[in-house]
XYZ file of N, CA and C in Angstrom:
561
model
N 158.300 84.971 25.776
C 159.597 85.467 25.495
C 159.454 86.720 24.639
N 158.517 86.758 23.838
C 158.283 87.888 22.961
C 157.896 89.108 23.836
N 157.092 88.795 24.889
C 156.659 89.902 25.775
C 157.822 90.397 26.596
N 158.755 89.458 26.918
C 159.925 89.936 27.750
C 160.792 90.915 26.877
N 161.053 90.661 25.587
C 161.856 91.594 24.678
C 161.048 92.809 24.535
N 159.789 92.795 24.394
C 159.057 94.067 24.259
C 159.070 94.888 25.503
N 159.000 94.192 26.707
C 159.141 94.938 27.884
C 160.541 95.580 28.113
N 161.522 94.763 27.683
C 162.945 95.297 27.897
C 163.186 96.448 26.903
N 162.647 96.347 25.651
C 162.838 97.425 24.748
C 162.080 98.665 25.208
N 160.926 98.560 25.797
C 160.174 99.639 26.327
C 160.933 100.342 27.433
N 161.439 99.477 28.347
C 162.248 99.968 29.457
C 163.576 100.771 28.986
N 164.201 100.172 28.008
C 165.393 100.857 27.493
C 164.987 102.205 26.860
N 163.927 102.221 26.012
C 163.468 103.412 25.485
C 163.064 104.492 26.429
N 162.348 104.065 27.516
C 161.982 104.970 28.592
C 163.208 105.507 29.301
N 164.197 104.621 29.497
C 165.404 105.097 30.261
C 166.196 106.045 29.278
N 166.206 105.860 27.994
C 166.958 106.797 27.077
C 166.241 108.055 27.016
N 164.965 108.146 26.952
C 164.153 109.396 26.958
C 164.405 110.118 28.236
N 164.268 109.371 29.418
C 164.575 109.994 30.691
C 166.010 110.549 30.800
N 166.980 109.735 30.207
C 168.412 110.145 30.227
C 168.657 111.390 29.495
N 168.075 111.396 28.241
C 168.274 112.600 27.353
C 167.642 113.870 27.988
N 166.433 113.691 28.594
C 165.713 114.800 29.078
C 166.506 115.372 30.283
N 167.016 114.445 31.201
C 167.748 114.838 32.274
C 169.112 115.477 31.869
N 169.801 115.008 30.877
C 171.015 115.455 30.335
C 170.824 116.927 29.769
N 169.941 117.108 28.874
C 169.720 118.374 28.255
C 169.072 119.377 29.225
N 168.409 118.909 30.156
C 167.733 119.868 31.189
C 168.913 120.428 32.030
N 170.014 119.750 32.315
C 171.133 120.287 33.068
C 172.055 121.128 32.273
N 172.045 120.921 30.905
C 172.930 121.662 30.077
C 172.417 123.177 29.999
N 173.353 124.133 30.258
C 172.819 125.548 30.192
C 172.507 125.944 28.759
N 171.468 126.787 28.730
C 171.105 127.316 27.434
C 172.095 128.269 26.879
N 172.344 128.023 25.536
C 173.324 128.948 24.911
C 172.675 129.703 23.810
N 173.032 130.938 23.575
C 172.515 131.802 22.504
C 173.575 132.017 21.565
N 173.224 132.362 20.319
C 174.200 132.696 19.281
C 174.893 134.040 19.648
N 174.171 134.912 20.294
C 174.773 136.207 20.735
C 174.706 136.269 22.217
N 175.743 136.826 22.825
C 175.723 136.930 24.264
C 174.687 137.964 24.808
N 174.130 137.635 25.955
C 173.078 138.478 26.487
C 173.569 139.885 26.658
N 174.675 140.070 27.147
C 175.225 141.440 27.475
C 175.293 142.266 26.180
N 175.500 141.597 25.046
C 175.614 142.254 23.759
C 174.146 142.731 23.329
N 173.196 141.878 23.587
C 171.814 142.228 23.275
C 171.280 143.329 24.131
N 171.722 143.404 25.419
C 171.277 144.399 26.331
C 171.767 145.789 25.904
N 172.925 145.897 25.260
C 173.432 147.166 24.879
C 173.145 147.499 23.442
N 172.364 146.630 22.769
C 171.968 146.979 21.424
C 170.699 147.823 21.302
N 170.635 148.600 20.370
C 169.422 149.497 20.149
C 168.184 148.624 19.788
N 166.985 148.968 20.399
C 165.832 148.327 20.006
C 165.133 148.833 18.629
N 165.533 150.027 18.188
C 165.277 150.378 16.870
C 166.282 151.386 16.297
N 166.366 151.463 15.060
C 167.405 152.279 14.355
C 166.643 152.911 13.196
N 166.708 154.258 13.103
C 166.043 155.032 11.944
C 167.015 155.890 11.276
N 166.960 155.995 9.974
C 167.731 156.878 9.163
C 166.860 157.941 8.652
N 167.283 159.206 8.462
C 166.508 160.228 7.912
C 165.291 160.518 8.666
N 165.313 160.575 9.962
C 164.233 160.794 10.844
C 163.630 162.193 10.837
N 162.349 162.367 10.763
C 161.706 163.651 10.884
C 160.513 163.517 11.838
N 160.513 164.211 12.926
C 159.329 164.186 13.825
C 158.806 165.580 14.041
N 157.503 165.694 13.871
C 156.795 167.052 14.110
C 155.838 166.825 15.207
N 155.930 167.724 16.171
C 154.958 167.825 17.354
C 154.031 169.038 17.264
N 152.734 168.790 17.508
C 151.785 169.845 17.316
C 151.044 170.044 18.717
N 150.588 171.294 18.913
C 149.806 171.445 20.167
C 148.360 171.138 19.851
N 147.497 171.344 20.828
C 146.066 170.943 20.720
C 145.397 171.802 19.731
N 145.898 173.003 19.253
C 145.317 173.853 18.229
C 145.874 173.513 16.846
N 146.731 172.505 16.746
C 147.268 172.137 15.501
C 148.541 172.929 14.942
N 149.029 173.753 15.929
C 150.236 174.580 15.602
C 151.450 173.785 15.864
N 152.458 173.921 14.956
C 153.834 173.213 15.123
C 154.537 173.864 16.398
N 154.880 172.950 17.318
C 155.665 173.440 18.447
C 157.081 172.896 18.485
N 157.296 171.769 17.812
C 158.721 171.167 17.862
C 158.862 170.352 16.561
N 160.134 170.451 16.108
C 160.440 169.674 14.935
C 161.865 169.004 15.172
N 162.020 167.755 14.970
C 163.255 167.088 15.192
C 163.663 166.450 13.882
N 164.837 166.686 13.407
C 165.462 166.032 12.283
C 166.769 165.355 12.699
N 167.059 164.297 12.144
C 168.379 163.530 12.427
C 168.660 162.663 11.306
N 169.999 162.560 10.968
C 170.412 161.640 9.968
C 170.159 160.153 10.411
N 170.379 159.998 11.744
C 170.358 158.623 12.234
C 169.909 158.705 13.739
N 169.010 157.803 14.150
C 168.489 157.747 15.462
C 168.637 156.297 15.870
N 169.158 156.016 17.125
C 169.229 154.660 17.665
C 168.714 154.842 19.059
N 167.690 154.024 19.439
C 167.105 154.049 20.771
C 167.557 152.883 21.564
N 167.957 153.096 22.793
C 168.434 152.168 23.671
C 167.519 151.979 24.902
N 166.729 150.919 25.011
C 165.724 150.739 26.022
C 166.295 150.706 27.461
N 167.400 150.045 27.618
C 168.005 149.830 28.949
C 168.356 151.102 29.569
N 169.041 151.971 28.846
C 169.351 153.289 29.466
C 168.347 154.329 29.217
N 167.360 154.028 28.465
C 166.235 154.961 28.230
C 166.653 156.271 27.503
N 167.393 156.000 26.495
C 167.817 157.209 25.700
C 167.910 156.943 24.219
N 167.931 158.003 23.364
C 168.079 157.910 22.033
C 169.357 158.622 21.601
N 170.218 158.015 20.761
C 171.368 158.686 20.258
C 171.239 159.194 18.888
N 171.560 160.448 18.599
C 171.265 161.021 17.331
C 172.527 161.460 16.588
N 172.582 161.275 15.306
C 173.718 161.743 14.474
C 173.149 162.938 13.681
N 173.831 163.990 13.661
C 173.445 165.251 13.026
C 172.084 165.771 13.364
N 171.798 165.892 14.718
C 170.437 166.314 14.928
C 170.235 167.744 14.747
N 169.015 168.175 14.481
C 168.477 169.524 14.283
C 167.153 169.672 15.031
N 167.035 170.375 16.155
C 165.836 170.372 16.825
C 165.318 171.809 16.963
N 164.192 172.105 16.560
C 163.531 173.444 16.513
C 162.399 173.406 17.474
N 162.331 174.437 18.436
C 161.214 174.583 19.359
C 160.623 175.894 19.080
N 159.297 176.024 18.927
C 158.604 177.169 18.566
C 157.745 177.577 19.838
N 157.943 178.861 20.287
C 157.178 179.204 21.526
C 156.572 180.618 21.294
N 155.414 180.756 21.016
C 154.589 182.027 20.772
C 155.408 182.812 19.761
N 156.008 183.945 20.104
C 156.731 184.825 19.031
C 158.127 184.521 18.865
N 158.740 183.491 19.443
C 160.096 183.221 19.145
C 160.321 181.701 18.953
N 161.457 181.380 18.420
C 161.823 180.008 18.242
C 163.357 179.963 18.233
N 163.781 178.695 18.502
C 165.148 178.379 18.498
C 165.525 177.065 17.847
N 166.685 176.960 17.246
C 167.053 175.718 16.533
C 168.390 175.326 17.058
N 168.484 174.043 17.552
C 169.833 173.583 17.976
C 170.330 172.513 16.983
N 171.632 172.647 16.674
C 172.276 171.744 15.786
C 173.642 171.237 16.369
N 173.955 170.066 15.930
C 175.305 169.471 16.407
C 175.630 168.226 15.637
N 176.882 167.701 15.883
C 177.317 166.475 15.231
C 176.555 165.291 15.806
N 176.459 165.277 17.159
C 175.798 164.233 17.791
C 174.840 164.724 18.923
N 173.832 163.920 19.181
C 172.971 164.350 20.329
C 172.486 163.079 21.152
N 171.937 163.463 22.294
C 171.502 162.380 23.213
C 170.175 162.854 23.768
N 169.076 162.128 23.651
C 167.736 162.554 24.213
C 167.381 161.480 25.312
N 167.053 161.988 26.494
C 166.621 161.202 27.609
C 165.095 160.956 27.440
N 164.621 159.782 27.627
C 163.220 159.437 27.389
C 162.372 160.058 28.537
N 162.672 159.976 29.730
C 161.827 160.440 30.893
C 161.877 161.871 31.030
N 163.116 162.453 31.099
C 163.209 163.880 31.358
C 162.945 164.716 30.100
N 163.061 164.206 28.940
C 162.920 164.879 27.654
C 164.134 165.936 27.483
N 165.247 165.703 28.199
C 166.394 166.550 28.083
C 167.130 166.139 26.838
N 167.882 167.156 26.258
C 168.643 166.859 25.108
C 170.060 167.426 25.266
N 171.023 166.595 24.919
C 172.442 167.022 25.067
C 173.056 167.027 23.646
N 173.550 168.169 23.238
C 174.221 168.289 21.932
C 175.699 168.389 22.040
N 176.448 167.597 21.313
C 177.926 167.662 21.410
C 178.513 167.682 20.016
N 179.706 168.248 19.855
C 180.407 168.356 18.666
C 179.876 169.457 17.775
N 180.559 170.544 17.612
C 180.156 171.746 16.810
C 178.665 172.067 17.156
N 178.421 172.177 18.423
C 177.027 172.495 18.930
C 176.763 173.909 18.762
N 175.577 174.292 18.323
C 175.122 175.700 18.217
C 173.600 175.850 18.371
N 173.242 176.916 18.859
C 171.783 177.271 18.987
C 171.533 178.608 18.339
N 170.514 178.677 17.465
C 170.177 179.923 16.922
C 168.781 180.277 17.490
N 168.719 181.437 18.036
C 167.447 181.807 18.691
C 167.011 183.105 17.930
N 165.715 183.202 17.636
C 165.145 184.328 16.893
C 163.780 184.645 17.286
N 163.553 185.881 17.790
C 162.240 186.362 18.148
C 161.693 187.116 16.852
N 160.354 187.213 16.826
C 159.712 187.869 15.643
C 160.316 189.194 15.480
N 160.643 189.642 14.286
C 161.159 190.938 13.853
C 162.476 191.362 14.687
N 163.242 190.402 15.181
C 164.507 190.644 15.769
C 165.544 189.898 15.145
N 166.753 190.424 15.111
C 167.935 189.641 14.522
C 168.215 188.387 15.306
N 168.783 187.474 14.644
C 169.055 186.145 15.307
C 170.237 186.295 16.277
N 170.223 185.559 17.368
C 171.328 185.355 18.260
C 171.751 183.930 18.179
N 173.095 183.749 18.077
C 173.669 182.451 17.963
C 174.527 182.125 19.120
N 174.402 180.923 19.695
C 175.356 180.499 20.877
C 175.988 179.344 20.403
N 177.321 179.217 20.500
C 178.100 178.063 20.129
C 178.827 177.556 21.371
N 179.060 176.296 21.449
C 179.750 175.617 22.680
C 180.191 174.269 22.258
N 181.029 173.711 23.076
C 181.485 172.336 22.954
C 180.247 171.461 23.236
N 179.531 171.655 24.276
C 178.353 170.876 24.699
C 177.149 171.838 24.993
N 176.011 171.540 24.570
C 174.863 172.277 24.878
C 173.808 171.367 25.471
N 173.259 171.700 26.668
C 172.220 170.847 27.326
C 170.971 171.618 27.465
N 169.871 171.041 26.831
C 168.565 171.564 27.041
C 167.810 170.851 28.043
N 167.325 171.505 29.118
C 166.509 170.906 30.085
C 165.099 171.315 29.943
N 164.243 170.268 29.671
C 162.851 170.529 29.365
C 162.118 170.949 30.613
N 162.549 170.547 31.783
C 161.888 170.840 33.007
C 161.805 172.330 33.325
N 162.970 173.077 33.228
C 162.870 174.495 33.447
C 163.218 175.327 32.183
N 163.323 174.674 31.034
C 163.464 175.461 29.846
C 164.819 176.127 29.723
N 165.805 175.555 30.389
C 167.097 176.160 30.250
C 167.983 175.541 29.255
N 168.876 176.426 28.635
C 169.822 175.890 27.677
C 171.218 176.293 28.218
N 171.960 175.208 28.617
C 173.205 175.518 29.179
C 174.337 175.116 28.182
N 175.173 176.086 27.958
C 176.218 175.896 26.998
C 177.619 175.827 27.768
N 178.290 174.701 27.586
C 179.404 174.358 28.423
C 180.704 174.284 27.505
N 181.768 174.892 27.940
C 182.955 174.770 27.223
C 183.086 175.633 25.969
N 183.901 176.630 26.068
C 184.158 177.650 25.001
C 182.820 178.225 24.475
N 181.952 178.555 25.300
C 180.636 179.127 24.926
C 180.811 180.564 24.481
N 180.131 180.831 23.333
C 180.148 182.130 22.705
C 178.792 182.520 22.311
N 178.384 183.851 22.618
C 177.161 184.436 22.253
C 177.488 185.432 21.140
N 176.941 185.249 19.931
C 177.058 186.117 18.850
C 175.759 186.748 18.502
N 175.687 188.114 18.665
C 174.462 188.891 18.445
C 174.785 190.248 17.885
N 173.770 190.923 17.309
C 174.021 192.275 16.817
C 174.513 193.220 17.960
N 174.182 192.965 19.199
C 174.729 193.718 20.340
C 176.146 193.516 20.638
N 176.771 192.379 20.188
C 178.132 192.137 20.463
C 178.422 190.670 20.632
N 179.671 190.332 20.887
C 180.105 188.938 21.095
C 180.684 188.787 22.543
N 180.203 187.684 23.177
C 180.700 187.394 24.489
C 181.101 185.924 24.535
N 182.265 185.716 25.296
C 182.710 184.343 25.546
C 182.714 184.099 27.019
N 182.463 182.866 27.405
C 182.444 182.463 28.792
C 182.653 180.936 28.863
N 183.008 180.465 30.075
C 183.156 179.066 30.235
C 181.727 178.377 30.168
N 180.794 179.039 30.811
C 179.424 178.443 30.820
C 178.408 179.605 30.644
N 177.486 179.451 29.666
C 176.448 180.341 29.463
C 175.110 179.562 29.575
N 174.195 180.100 30.377
C 172.864 179.480 30.539
C 171.760 180.551 30.151
N 171.011 180.142 29.165
C 169.825 180.972 28.798
C 168.544 180.185 29.041
N 167.430 180.970 29.330
C 166.191 180.413 29.597
C 165.296 180.815 28.460
N 164.544 179.680 27.988
C 163.647 179.860 26.783
C 162.393 180.644 27.146
N 161.933 180.674 28.399
C 160.672 181.364 28.780
C 160.900 182.821 29.134
N 162.125 183.206 29.165
C 162.465 184.600 29.541
C 163.672 185.044 28.826
N 164.119 186.366 29.020
C 165.310 186.785 28.326
C 166.519 186.786 29.294
N 166.369 185.992 30.347
C 167.446 185.834 31.437
C 168.527 185.018 30.875
N 169.799 185.496 31.046
C 171.012 184.747 30.686
C 171.981 184.896 31.811
N 172.609 183.790 32.194
C 173.695 183.843 33.234
C 174.923 183.322 32.624
N 176.089 183.918 33.041
C 177.354 183.573 32.448
C 178.274 183.245 33.679
N 179.123 182.188 33.489
C 180.050 181.787 34.663
C 181.408 181.520 34.057
N 182.480 181.649 34.923
C 183.780 181.391 34.450
C 184.399 182.706 33.954
N 185.367 182.526 33.087
C 186.015 183.619 32.458
C 185.171 184.256 31.441
N 184.538 185.414 31.741
C 183.605 186.103 30.836
C 184.364 187.300 30.229
N 184.361 187.326 28.814
C 185.013 188.427 28.166
C 184.295 188.740 26.821
N 184.391 190.040 26.499
C 183.758 190.392 25.233
C 183.151 191.781 25.373
N 182.353 192.165 24.454
C 181.600 193.567 24.537
C 180.138 193.244 24.159
N 179.335 194.036 24.730
C 177.883 193.893 24.584
C 177.219 195.259 24.708
N 176.421 195.699 23.824
C 175.662 196.951 23.869
C 174.240 196.627 24.019
N 173.634 197.258 25.020
C 172.139 197.033 25.240
C 171.373 197.756 24.160
N 170.256 197.076 23.712
C 169.359 197.831 22.770
C 168.691 199.077 23.405
N 168.507 200.093 22.628
C 167.830 201.199 23.132
C 166.463 201.351 22.533
């Protein structure tokens, strides 16, 4: 009789374990935070970021400052607050500033928005400033495209256009849209 109750209690215990396992196995997993929220969240967040890039000779070629950096792995981009990016190329350098910025991981392109401006200066030359609503730097061809109320301010004069594109590896500049202003060529 004692063996019968032991056998019955073992069977009931096994049935309960099997039942709970089956029941919880069918219940969908739940997280405290929804998966879609986690996918759109940054994987890291930095404040007061300063990055310096050097070439193989130890010379500074790029400096990035930002009040805040958030990196998003799903979209492969970093969002910047108050970015300041300086690129140094041989005898000239340029610095881009804006309220916000967006850097693409793969292409290394940078988009500046909100009070965006670029200051370009060659050695022993006065600075040239370009302002626009949006400035896009393309690392692939070294172009800087200024879109929306673009203005060039230089000692030679001031020019406004809908779109102004400058190339960092040459002195070539193209302007599109309504171009107006005055410009005197250096002699």
